């Protein structure tokens, strides 16, 4: 055990509370707990006044709104800043050209190869965005049209999003780790007109072709008229005449201008659709709009990351997820910050890659996920000690509950026991951070996301919809609308209502379990629905099950989450093959490959077990809690199983599980 390991263990047993640093408080947006409480109180007493103030201060509006909020939980429908007009790309780019930031680095891109670095000043990014917006225009893209984006973490990804925002086109980013099948269903759902993709993804030293996935997806996407391809790796790709063209050729055309007027959008026009998993097999197209979203991501960026003009800020997420949308792009660029975009992975070429980047660019704020911390912990503190991390000021965490060991490792080895850690709870649906410490105001407790941000009315409800007492577990809920909230599930208003506003009246239901301690601190437990959180990525068990049963020899399948030391949770599946199909290990391997192909590598089950039958109630519902226990090798206390149609299947599954291990 190294000395820092000793420290971690001893600190853990003390259950300490960590005070925010005193240095930096005076310059912070909110610099004391009293100041937080005062601002929180004001935001709850007069939410509309509060949000109007924030929207006015942070955003440049072409036209001011008529009403701050028009909310109807029953429909449900929420309109923020109705009558207001603005353009998000103007706010993220143009206005910084006039306020002294023209030559400031907006984006610093670090490619996977160390020497691949590109720096875009606000002026340069503006030019690139305008040029690509003009390319999209030439392809017939107009306000309201959908553009699907399937790109690795290269600058063109950020440029494409901002170009859509400039034209008022709706972007729908599909994470480049998703399969062609997943891409296809998302393009079909939003009926995109253009797809932007690349030849390949460079990851951990390998070139992984991407264009073939796009081609496969587009074989059944009638709405797509054009496909623009970025050359990243230079591998051979096939181009379809009349549909496909190269990004670099398009932007180099002499008739492509370097300016493009931003479209003045209504506050409630859609900015983007981002698909996320829910409790049914079909991912939900979460809809975010223009004015409220921008206000909210800037508000949270300013308060939680205490963003200052000369800060270098690095969020390690992929722009393909909401964290990248809100905290690599829109929040930081809205505030005129310098944001790092990194193409690679934390462990390649070695487990010191992140710290090398921190030193290289003198990063001040570093925002990552617990799964990354856990993966890096395996290599001990050596890699962290090789670099000068003294530029760091604020550390952040997102994606899943951070276990206290990981929190302490982060605190000791990266934070050098001095830096505040902001554990930020939020969701794709919430648009931005909801519950989080403020770095210079909130004492932190390892494992707790702490207190709701100003403007956020969070509470814990029991099943009856009453507020739960201290330390009583229940449903985390949000009782007041906030500007960053999702405005719909694309094309499915019924699902919007059912998924988020049905459980309790006049309340948003995030489907997370949590408790609040005696100090009012929130401790998030995890999902209450059938969603598994693998390395901070949300996966619906129903999606995995439908991928498994799409295999011709599988009759039935059930997937559950099991605890995993690095990934937080892993996927474990039970399958019942058709009668007469031999139960071979080869078939199990094939099924894992099949899920990978249907959804993507992140959804691949860690293990699959044959199930002669699944534990079902007499009404045919699979009893998942029984499966979760068996998968986790916990063969006792299954709870009430009296409603099982055939209790003997449980014994069979236990036998099967024991035989596997
Ligand atoms: C979980 C990612 C505990 C939670 C921004 C939520 C967290 C889901 C935290 C959303 C956190 C995210 N502590 N749990 N700090 N952050 N979660 O939509 O279960 O990919 O509902 O958004 O991740 O995942 P999503």
XYZ file of C-alpha atoms and ligand atoms in Angstrom:
686
model
C 0.000 0.000 0.000
C 1.392 3.419 -0.873
C 1.137 6.292 1.556
C -1.674 7.863 -0.387
C -3.644 4.612 -0.126
C -3.259 4.804 3.656
C -4.535 8.319 3.596
C -7.539 7.316 1.535
C -8.493 4.565 3.945
C -8.044 6.685 7.030
C -9.930 9.613 5.592
C -12.737 7.305 4.648
C -13.141 5.942 8.116
C -13.355 9.481 9.461
C -16.369 10.329 7.281
C -15.132 13.854 6.972
C -16.772 16.862 5.457
C -14.460 18.919 3.264
C -14.670 22.668 3.486
C -14.421 24.645 0.239
C -11.093 26.418 -0.302
C -10.858 29.907 1.099
C -8.575 31.121 -1.646
C -10.703 32.058 -4.642
C -13.866 32.703 -2.670
C -13.842 36.444 -3.122
C -13.649 36.155 -6.876
C -16.261 33.389 -7.128
C -19.776 33.890 -8.479
C -21.066 32.491 -5.185
C -18.392 32.520 -2.519
C -20.023 31.277 0.671
C -22.709 28.917 1.873
C -24.728 31.885 3.128
C -24.554 33.484 -0.290
C -25.759 30.216 -1.822
C -28.674 29.958 0.613
C -29.644 33.574 -0.008
C -29.593 33.118 -3.781
C -31.433 29.802 -3.532
C -34.153 31.375 -1.391
C -34.606 34.222 -3.825
C -34.833 31.792 -6.752
C -37.567 29.809 -5.001
C -39.584 32.851 -3.912
C -39.620 34.500 -7.301
C -38.517 31.945 -9.897
C -39.647 33.970 -12.883
C -37.915 37.105 -11.678
C -34.821 35.079 -10.965
C -34.645 33.376 -14.350
C -35.448 36.608 -16.182
C -32.472 38.205 -14.474
C -30.183 35.306 -15.376
C -31.389 35.201 -18.996
C -30.838 38.909 -19.392
C -27.400 38.844 -17.840
C -26.046 35.822 -19.717
C -27.628 35.798 -23.160
C -27.703 38.349 -25.978
C -31.272 38.478 -27.271
C -32.293 39.824 -30.676
C -35.643 40.580 -29.097
C -36.643 40.340 -25.477
C -39.320 37.860 -24.409
C -42.933 38.713 -23.610
C -43.427 36.144 -20.849
C -40.800 34.370 -18.765
C -42.697 31.129 -18.251
C -45.893 29.608 -19.463
C -46.169 26.168 -17.838
C -48.804 23.457 -17.914
C -47.816 20.238 -16.150
C -51.025 18.473 -17.207
C -50.577 18.764 -20.936
C -47.495 18.869 -20.324
C -46.130 21.983 -22.049
C -43.519 24.484 -20.971
C -42.634 27.706 -22.741
C -39.703 29.723 -21.505
C -39.017 33.268 -22.669
C -41.905 33.221 -25.139
C -41.646 35.917 -27.764
C -37.879 36.164 -27.265
C -35.548 35.857 -30.247
C -31.902 34.826 -30.362
C -29.329 32.694 -32.095
C -27.178 30.279 -30.133
C -24.215 30.381 -32.528
C -24.278 34.194 -32.399
C -24.093 33.930 -28.614
C -21.270 31.387 -28.715
C -19.230 33.111 -31.426
C -20.108 36.489 -32.941
C -20.545 38.430 -29.765
C -17.105 37.370 -28.583
C -15.582 38.907 -31.707
C -16.682 42.272 -30.414
C -16.004 41.917 -26.722
C -12.253 41.485 -26.785
C -12.117 37.706 -27.203
C -11.606 37.611 -30.969
C -8.095 36.176 -30.698
C -8.717 34.062 -27.633
C -8.633 30.264 -27.960
C -12.203 29.019 -28.102
C -11.416 25.367 -28.752
C -8.156 23.564 -28.175
C -8.294 20.222 -29.899
C -5.867 17.526 -28.780
C -5.881 14.615 -31.203
C -5.003 11.136 -30.114
C -1.475 11.410 -31.573
C 0.357 13.806 -29.250
C 1.474 16.080 -32.077
C -2.059 16.504 -33.465
C -3.174 19.759 -31.888
C -5.400 22.416 -33.387
C -6.291 25.679 -31.717
C -9.292 27.653 -32.935
C -9.593 31.239 -31.829
C -13.111 32.637 -31.656
C -12.464 34.318 -35.008
C -11.231 31.101 -36.620
C -14.082 29.047 -35.232
C -16.534 31.659 -36.452
C -15.114 31.383 -39.970
C -15.211 27.570 -39.985
C -18.760 27.512 -38.635
C -19.953 30.038 -41.204
C -18.330 28.112 -44.027
C -19.880 24.831 -43.010
C -23.250 26.518 -42.424
C -23.022 27.722 -46.024
C -22.265 24.166 -47.167
C -25.355 22.913 -45.358
C -27.381 25.712 -46.915
C -26.168 24.656 -50.341
C -27.371 21.143 -49.542
C -30.821 22.593 -49.006
C -30.796 22.645 -45.208
C -33.216 25.209 -43.817
C -34.472 26.278 -40.425
C -36.196 23.360 -38.707
C -34.594 20.648 -40.886
C -32.820 17.834 -39.060
C -29.134 17.070 -39.548
C -27.722 13.840 -38.111
C -24.118 13.937 -36.996
C -22.081 10.756 -36.533
C -18.526 11.862 -35.928
C -15.598 11.062 -33.669
C -14.154 13.708 -31.330
C -12.672 15.907 -34.018
C -13.121 19.679 -34.440
C -15.628 19.177 -37.279
C -18.038 17.724 -34.710
C -18.192 21.004 -32.815
C -18.206 23.015 -36.039
C -21.133 21.000 -37.408
C -23.244 21.561 -34.294
C -22.626 25.291 -34.270
C -23.294 25.479 -38.022
C -26.694 23.850 -37.510
C -27.453 26.256 -34.674
C -26.497 29.147 -36.955
C -29.045 28.112 -39.590
C -31.708 27.101 -37.100
C -31.383 23.503 -38.278
C -31.886 20.869 -35.586
C -28.865 18.706 -34.882
C -29.121 15.151 -33.727
C -25.753 13.742 -32.730
C -25.321 9.985 -32.624
C -22.294 8.854 -30.590
C -19.710 7.379 -32.979
C -19.489 4.240 -30.825
C -23.037 3.307 -31.776
C -23.684 0.713 -34.475
C -25.194 1.205 -37.922
C -28.490 -0.213 -36.668
C -28.635 2.348 -33.849
C -27.687 5.143 -36.240
C -30.316 4.088 -38.739
C -33.181 4.060 -36.264
C -32.204 7.509 -34.972
C -32.003 8.991 -38.481
C -35.340 7.436 -39.341
C -36.977 8.716 -36.180
C -36.003 12.347 -36.738
C -36.201 12.157 -40.547
C -32.870 13.842 -41.105
C -32.035 15.428 -44.439
C -28.237 15.350 -44.157
C -25.776 13.068 -42.407
C -22.317 14.290 -41.430
C -19.834 11.495 -40.770
C -16.139 10.565 -41.121
C -13.974 7.926 -42.747
C -12.892 6.474 -39.404
C -12.474 6.847 -35.680
C -8.964 6.813 -34.234
C -9.051 5.115 -30.874
C -6.291 3.636 -28.729
C -3.910 3.574 -31.691
C -6.329 1.835 -34.006
C -8.219 3.076 -37.020
C -11.819 1.917 -36.777
C -13.719 2.497 -40.039
C -16.887 4.540 -39.540
C -18.111 5.243 -43.065
C -19.197 1.598 -43.674
C -21.557 1.944 -40.681
C -22.984 5.111 -42.183
C -23.427 3.361 -45.543
C -25.225 0.466 -43.923
C -27.472 2.816 -41.980
C -28.281 4.892 -45.050
C -29.381 1.849 -47.031
C -32.796 2.416 -45.454
C -33.009 6.133 -44.757
C -35.160 7.732 -47.460
C -35.040 11.220 -46.018
C -31.265 11.605 -46.339
C -30.320 13.622 -49.414
C -26.639 14.236 -48.716
C -23.845 12.759 -46.699
C -20.786 14.878 -45.914
C -17.675 12.900 -44.961
C -14.732 14.202 -42.946
C -11.356 12.714 -43.788
C -9.804 11.869 -40.429
C -7.700 8.735 -40.903
C -7.311 8.606 -44.670
C -8.490 4.992 -44.940
C -10.233 3.904 -48.130
C -13.952 4.554 -48.189
C -16.582 4.114 -50.832
C -18.450 7.253 -51.831
C -21.943 7.126 -53.317
C -22.296 9.389 -56.325
C -24.817 12.153 -55.954
C -25.113 11.628 -52.198
C -21.659 11.672 -50.647
C -19.045 14.384 -50.691
C -15.904 15.266 -48.731
C -16.077 17.966 -46.076
C -12.724 19.438 -47.155
C -13.846 19.689 -50.782
C -17.142 21.313 -49.832
C -15.667 24.000 -47.582
C -12.915 24.754 -50.114
C -15.366 25.593 -52.899
C -14.786 29.159 -54.061
C -18.462 30.092 -53.803
C -18.588 29.197 -50.110
C -18.522 32.454 -48.158
C -16.820 32.871 -44.784
C -19.734 34.731 -43.317
C -23.287 33.570 -42.834
C -25.997 35.541 -41.091
C -27.288 33.784 -38.005
C -30.988 32.960 -38.187
C -32.972 34.739 -35.508
C -34.798 31.919 -33.716
C -37.779 31.861 -31.394
C -36.772 31.042 -27.837
C -38.777 27.827 -28.064
C -37.524 26.663 -31.480
C -35.775 23.305 -31.237
C -31.974 23.482 -30.956
C -31.316 19.758 -30.873
C -32.612 16.243 -30.428
C -30.487 13.767 -28.520
C -31.489 10.137 -28.158
C -31.291 8.454 -24.798
C -32.423 5.179 -23.292
C -35.604 4.702 -21.353
C -37.597 1.759 -20.128
C -38.878 0.607 -23.508
C -36.873 -0.765 -26.430
C -37.030 2.443 -28.447
C -34.660 5.272 -27.447
C -36.283 8.612 -26.692
C -35.472 11.645 -28.819
C -35.036 14.219 -26.063
C -35.892 17.691 -27.363
C -34.105 20.837 -26.185
C -34.961 24.333 -27.330
C -33.037 27.539 -27.815
C -33.411 30.297 -25.215
C -33.984 28.315 -22.041
C -31.295 25.755 -22.816
C -28.627 28.350 -23.539
C -29.513 30.336 -20.418
C -29.409 27.216 -18.314
C -26.108 25.774 -19.537
C -24.428 29.143 -19.159
C -25.931 29.673 -15.702
C -24.686 26.306 -14.448
C -21.279 26.641 -16.127
C -20.758 30.002 -14.536
C -21.755 28.904 -11.034
C -20.453 25.366 -10.826
C -17.251 25.707 -12.839
C -16.744 29.300 -11.716
C -15.563 30.009 -15.235
C -13.131 32.912 -15.505
C -11.892 34.524 -18.663
C -8.363 33.170 -18.539
C -9.384 29.680 -17.464
C -8.589 26.595 -19.488
C -11.428 24.219 -19.018
C -11.510 20.546 -19.928
C -14.537 18.302 -19.940
C -13.443 14.798 -20.969
C -16.873 13.667 -22.224
C -17.694 12.977 -25.869
C -19.731 15.617 -27.701
C -21.945 12.667 -28.700
C -23.466 12.731 -25.202
C -25.324 15.533 -23.476
C -22.318 16.339 -21.281
C -20.350 17.244 -24.389
C -23.199 19.303 -25.874
C -23.684 21.343 -22.719
C -20.215 21.434 -21.158
C -17.735 21.201 -24.025
C -19.667 23.424 -26.365
C -22.651 25.544 -25.506
C -21.987 26.476 -21.873
C -18.271 27.285 -22.152
C -18.485 28.974 -25.564
C -21.521 30.947 -24.473
C -19.388 32.328 -21.655
C -16.437 32.942 -23.992
C -14.205 30.373 -22.316
C -11.417 28.159 -23.643
C -12.625 24.582 -23.943
C -10.481 21.521 -24.622
C -11.688 18.723 -26.851
C -9.709 15.462 -26.621
C -9.955 12.748 -29.247
C -8.350 9.893 -27.323
C -8.961 7.697 -24.298
C -7.616 8.019 -20.720
C -5.403 4.945 -20.861
C -3.658 5.222 -24.227
C -0.720 5.193 -24.802
C -0.518 4.990 -21.006
C -2.551 5.733 -17.886
C -0.894 9.146 -17.596
C -2.432 10.605 -20.742
C -4.962 12.843 -18.984
C -2.386 14.302 -16.604
C -0.019 14.933 -19.458
C -2.749 16.985 -21.131
C -3.490 18.860 -17.898
C 0.165 19.860 -17.668
C 0.529 20.629 -21.365
C -2.357 23.101 -21.477
C -2.249 24.122 -17.815
C -5.852 23.092 -17.331
C -7.720 24.888 -14.537
C -10.995 22.985 -14.424
C -11.177 19.281 -15.091
C -14.526 17.494 -15.433
C -14.658 13.720 -15.846
C -16.595 10.564 -14.893
C -16.229 8.170 -11.944
C -15.583 5.257 -14.320
C -12.478 7.077 -15.601
C -11.236 7.666 -12.060
C -11.758 4.008 -11.173
C -9.944 2.861 -14.303
C -6.982 5.134 -13.518
C -6.881 4.146 -9.847
C -5.750 0.676 -10.883
C -2.382 2.090 -11.874
C -1.855 3.806 -8.546
C -0.688 7.357 -8.019
C 2.588 7.059 -9.989
C 1.208 8.415 -13.285
C -0.320 11.422 -11.501
C 2.943 12.348 -9.803
C 4.926 12.624 -12.994
C 3.168 15.839 -14.014
C 2.668 19.322 -12.735
C -1.008 19.487 -11.876
C -0.742 22.749 -9.983
C -2.794 24.692 -12.536
C -5.915 22.792 -11.460
C -8.491 24.708 -9.449
C -11.763 22.784 -9.694
C -12.462 19.054 -10.247
C -15.781 17.690 -11.449
C -17.563 14.358 -11.721
C -20.629 13.262 -13.686
C -22.495 10.254 -15.001
C -23.174 8.063 -12.007
C -22.863 8.144 -8.252
C -19.153 8.480 -7.409
C -18.152 5.901 -4.828
C -16.293 7.379 -1.836
C -13.063 5.470 -2.651
C -12.923 7.022 -6.100
C -13.841 10.429 -4.656
C -11.015 10.179 -2.135
C -8.500 9.063 -4.754
C -9.468 12.037 -6.915
C -9.270 14.345 -3.908
C -5.878 13.119 -2.709
C -4.023 12.459 -5.958
C -5.430 15.038 -8.321
C -6.846 17.603 -5.910
C -3.789 17.317 -3.606
C -6.311 17.505 -0.748
C -7.043 21.118 -1.557
C -9.327 21.353 -4.549
C -13.102 21.315 -4.491
C -14.789 18.370 -6.218
C -18.136 19.137 -7.795
C -20.164 15.936 -8.102
C -22.830 17.005 -10.565
C -26.139 15.175 -10.788
C -28.150 15.733 -13.947
C -29.530 13.989 -17.051
C -29.877 14.313 -20.803
C -33.390 15.492 -20.060
C -32.417 18.238 -17.624
C -30.135 19.940 -20.167
C -27.661 20.978 -17.489
C -26.406 20.404 -13.956
C -29.121 20.238 -11.295
C -27.638 19.142 -7.972
C -24.016 19.980 -7.309
C -21.702 21.669 -4.857
C -20.599 25.197 -5.707
C -16.805 25.033 -5.599
C -16.222 27.983 -3.268
C -19.382 27.727 -1.194
C -20.478 24.162 -0.485
C -18.721 21.833 1.960
C -18.467 18.463 0.214
C -19.112 14.923 1.401
C -17.564 12.111 -0.664
C -20.367 10.420 -2.592
C -22.989 13.139 -2.258
C -23.990 15.510 -5.068
C -24.880 17.853 -2.185
C -27.388 20.674 -2.730
C -29.692 21.724 -5.570
C -28.447 24.645 -7.645
C -30.229 27.983 -7.367
C -33.490 27.755 -9.296
C -33.857 23.976 -8.839
C -36.602 22.758 -6.531
C -35.424 19.201 -5.792
C -37.068 16.929 -3.217
C -37.468 13.272 -2.259
C -40.972 11.809 -2.523
C -42.244 8.506 -1.190
C -44.577 6.284 -3.224
C -47.582 8.309 -2.036
C -46.121 11.548 -3.303
C -45.385 12.970 0.134
C -42.024 14.453 0.940
C -39.840 11.787 2.555
C -38.161 12.443 5.889
C -34.395 12.824 6.408
C -32.453 9.772 5.226
C -35.610 8.089 3.990
C -35.031 6.731 0.497
C -37.465 7.644 -2.247
C -37.910 9.179 -5.681
C -35.862 12.199 -6.534
C -38.234 14.799 -8.037
C -38.087 18.357 -9.339
C -41.101 20.459 -8.423
C -40.623 23.632 -10.426
C -39.914 23.977 -14.141
C -36.409 25.204 -15.051
C -35.252 26.725 -18.351
C -33.051 23.776 -19.390
C -35.732 21.113 -19.029
C -36.586 18.921 -22.022
C -39.576 20.158 -24.002
C -40.628 16.838 -25.452
C -39.828 13.426 -26.843
C -39.490 14.011 -30.571
C -42.654 12.915 -32.359
C -44.133 11.300 -29.241
C -46.000 13.677 -26.888
C -47.672 10.753 -25.148
C -44.336 9.293 -24.130
C -43.161 12.697 -22.886
C -46.078 12.842 -20.498
C -45.920 9.220 -19.447
C -42.199 9.024 -18.876
C -41.701 12.234 -16.927
C -44.882 13.758 -15.542
C -47.160 10.866 -14.665
C -46.002 9.594 -11.319
C -46.676 12.735 -9.279
C -48.814 15.779 -10.019
C -47.072 18.949 -11.192
C -43.678 17.342 -10.775
C -40.847 16.190 -13.030
C -39.810 12.604 -12.344
C -36.190 11.782 -13.284
C -36.587 8.067 -12.360
C -33.666 8.187 -9.938
C -33.712 6.957 -6.358
C -32.126 9.132 -3.673
C -32.196 10.242 -0.068
C -31.598 13.548 1.623
C -29.519 13.593 4.813
C -29.927 15.749 7.908
C -28.027 18.594 6.265
C -30.286 18.513 3.218
C -27.575 16.854 1.100
C -28.761 14.605 -1.704
C -27.306 11.102 -2.051
C -28.250 9.646 -5.426
C -28.714 5.872 -5.471
C -29.248 5.211 -9.162
C -31.999 4.483 -11.648
C -35.384 3.228 -10.589
C -36.387 2.138 -14.066
C -34.905 -0.587 -16.248
C -31.945 1.472 -17.266
C -28.407 0.243 -16.667
C -25.581 2.756 -16.244
C -22.455 1.279 -17.859
C -19.425 3.559 -17.509
C -21.792 6.496 -17.203
C -23.687 5.537 -20.370
C -27.383 4.885 -20.153
C -28.612 1.657 -21.694
C -32.154 0.379 -21.610
C -32.370 -3.289 -20.692
C -35.295 -3.480 -23.123
C -33.001 -2.323 -25.951
C -30.532 -5.094 -25.157
C -33.311 -7.635 -24.916
C -34.761 -6.668 -28.255
C -31.288 -6.924 -29.789
C -30.934 -10.449 -28.357
C -34.311 -11.690 -29.538
C -33.621 -10.258 -32.993
C -31.138 -13.147 -33.313
C -32.932 -15.934 -35.218
C -32.394 -18.704 -32.621
C -33.337 -16.743 -29.503
C -36.869 -17.011 -28.215
C -36.660 -14.889 -25.124
C -34.164 -12.753 -23.268
C -33.822 -10.693 -20.115
C -30.982 -8.283 -19.361
C -30.096 -6.799 -15.993
C -27.346 -4.649 -14.509
C -24.764 -6.115 -12.149
C -22.203 -4.223 -10.055
C -18.828 -3.782 -11.768
C -15.696 -2.347 -10.147
C -14.660 -0.119 -13.039
C -17.792 0.382 -15.107
C -20.130 0.908 -12.146
C -22.578 -1.487 -13.722
C -22.227 -4.153 -16.390
C -24.853 -5.927 -18.466
C -25.742 -9.543 -17.670
C -28.229 -11.388 -19.864
C -30.340 -14.504 -19.675
C -31.429 -16.109 -22.948
C -33.835 -18.862 -23.848
C -33.003 -20.314 -27.280
C -35.628 -21.896 -29.520
C -36.363 -25.567 -28.854
C -33.779 -27.883 -30.366
C -31.024 -25.263 -30.436
C -27.881 -26.544 -28.797
C -26.643 -24.549 -25.777
C -23.025 -24.038 -26.840
C -20.426 -21.520 -25.621
C -19.973 -20.537 -29.284
C -23.579 -19.377 -29.485
C -23.110 -17.221 -26.371
C -20.061 -15.592 -27.966
C -22.046 -15.032 -31.143
C -24.845 -13.398 -29.152
C -22.440 -10.977 -27.499
C -21.196 -10.036 -30.967
C -24.775 -9.671 -32.112
C -25.628 -7.127 -29.394
C -22.442 -5.263 -30.224
C -23.489 -5.064 -33.826
C -27.091 -4.084 -33.061
C -26.377 -1.354 -30.500
C -22.646 -0.820 -30.116
C -19.686 -2.039 -28.059
C -20.866 -0.328 -24.845
C -23.983 -2.514 -24.745
C -22.125 -5.836 -25.049
C -23.157 -8.060 -22.117
C -20.284 -9.053 -19.835
C -21.847 -12.487 -19.595
C -24.820 -14.354 -20.994
C -26.411 -17.361 -19.371
C -28.797 -19.912 -20.839
C -32.188 -19.919 -19.150
C -34.522 -22.854 -19.686
C -37.221 -20.446 -18.529
C -37.455 -16.934 -17.090
C -39.014 -16.139 -13.703
C -42.378 -14.677 -14.647
C -45.419 -13.680 -12.688
C -48.713 -15.267 -13.614
C -49.504 -12.163 -15.597
C -46.341 -12.756 -17.640
C -44.116 -10.015 -16.226
C -40.462 -10.931 -15.764
C -39.417 -10.607 -12.122
C -36.240 -8.658 -12.665
C -35.208 -8.307 -9.073
C -34.814 -12.092 -8.931
C -32.650 -12.038 -12.050
C -30.570 -9.158 -10.715
C -29.828 -11.142 -7.569
C -28.921 -14.324 -9.399
C -26.666 -12.416 -11.789
C -24.887 -10.847 -8.818
C -24.415 -14.262 -7.130
C -26.824 -13.378 -4.352
C -28.979 -16.475 -4.010
C -30.912 -15.585 -0.886
C -33.814 -13.396 0.105
C -35.549 -13.104 -3.237
C -38.429 -11.354 -1.512
C -41.989 -12.303 -2.284
C -41.920 -14.834 -5.103
C -45.419 -16.162 -4.487
C -46.700 -14.649 -7.697
C -44.228 -16.612 -9.816
C -45.969 -18.856 -12.310
C -43.280 -21.531 -11.993
C -40.959 -21.121 -8.972
C -38.741 -24.005 -10.124
C -37.162 -21.840 -12.844
C -35.371 -19.901 -10.105
C -33.584 -23.071 -8.951
C -32.599 -23.857 -12.528
C -31.154 -20.400 -13.025
C -29.167 -20.564 -9.783
C -27.750 -23.905 -10.869
C -26.859 -22.457 -14.261
C -25.179 -19.438 -12.665
C -23.135 -21.566 -10.290
C -22.034 -23.751 -13.182
C -20.861 -20.660 -15.107
C -18.608 -19.296 -12.355
C -26.987 9.127 -13.469
C -25.620 12.265 -17.968
C -25.376 10.066 -9.459
C -28.419 9.239 -12.979
C -25.388 13.720 -17.544
C -29.117 9.954 -14.116
C -25.702 10.385 -11.714
C -28.409 9.410 -15.322
C -24.858 11.520 -11.680
C -28.428 10.366 -16.477
C -24.245 11.875 -10.429
C -25.614 11.236 -13.695
N -24.542 11.115 -9.357
N -25.958 9.678 -10.601
N -23.401 12.900 -10.308
N -24.830 12.017 -12.937
N -26.150 10.240 -12.978
O -28.852 11.084 -19.386
O -28.943 7.948 -12.797
O -26.577 10.038 -19.742
O -30.500 9.694 -14.174
O -26.894 12.148 -18.423
O -27.059 9.189 -14.885
O -27.639 9.911 -17.540
P -27.506 10.760 -18.865
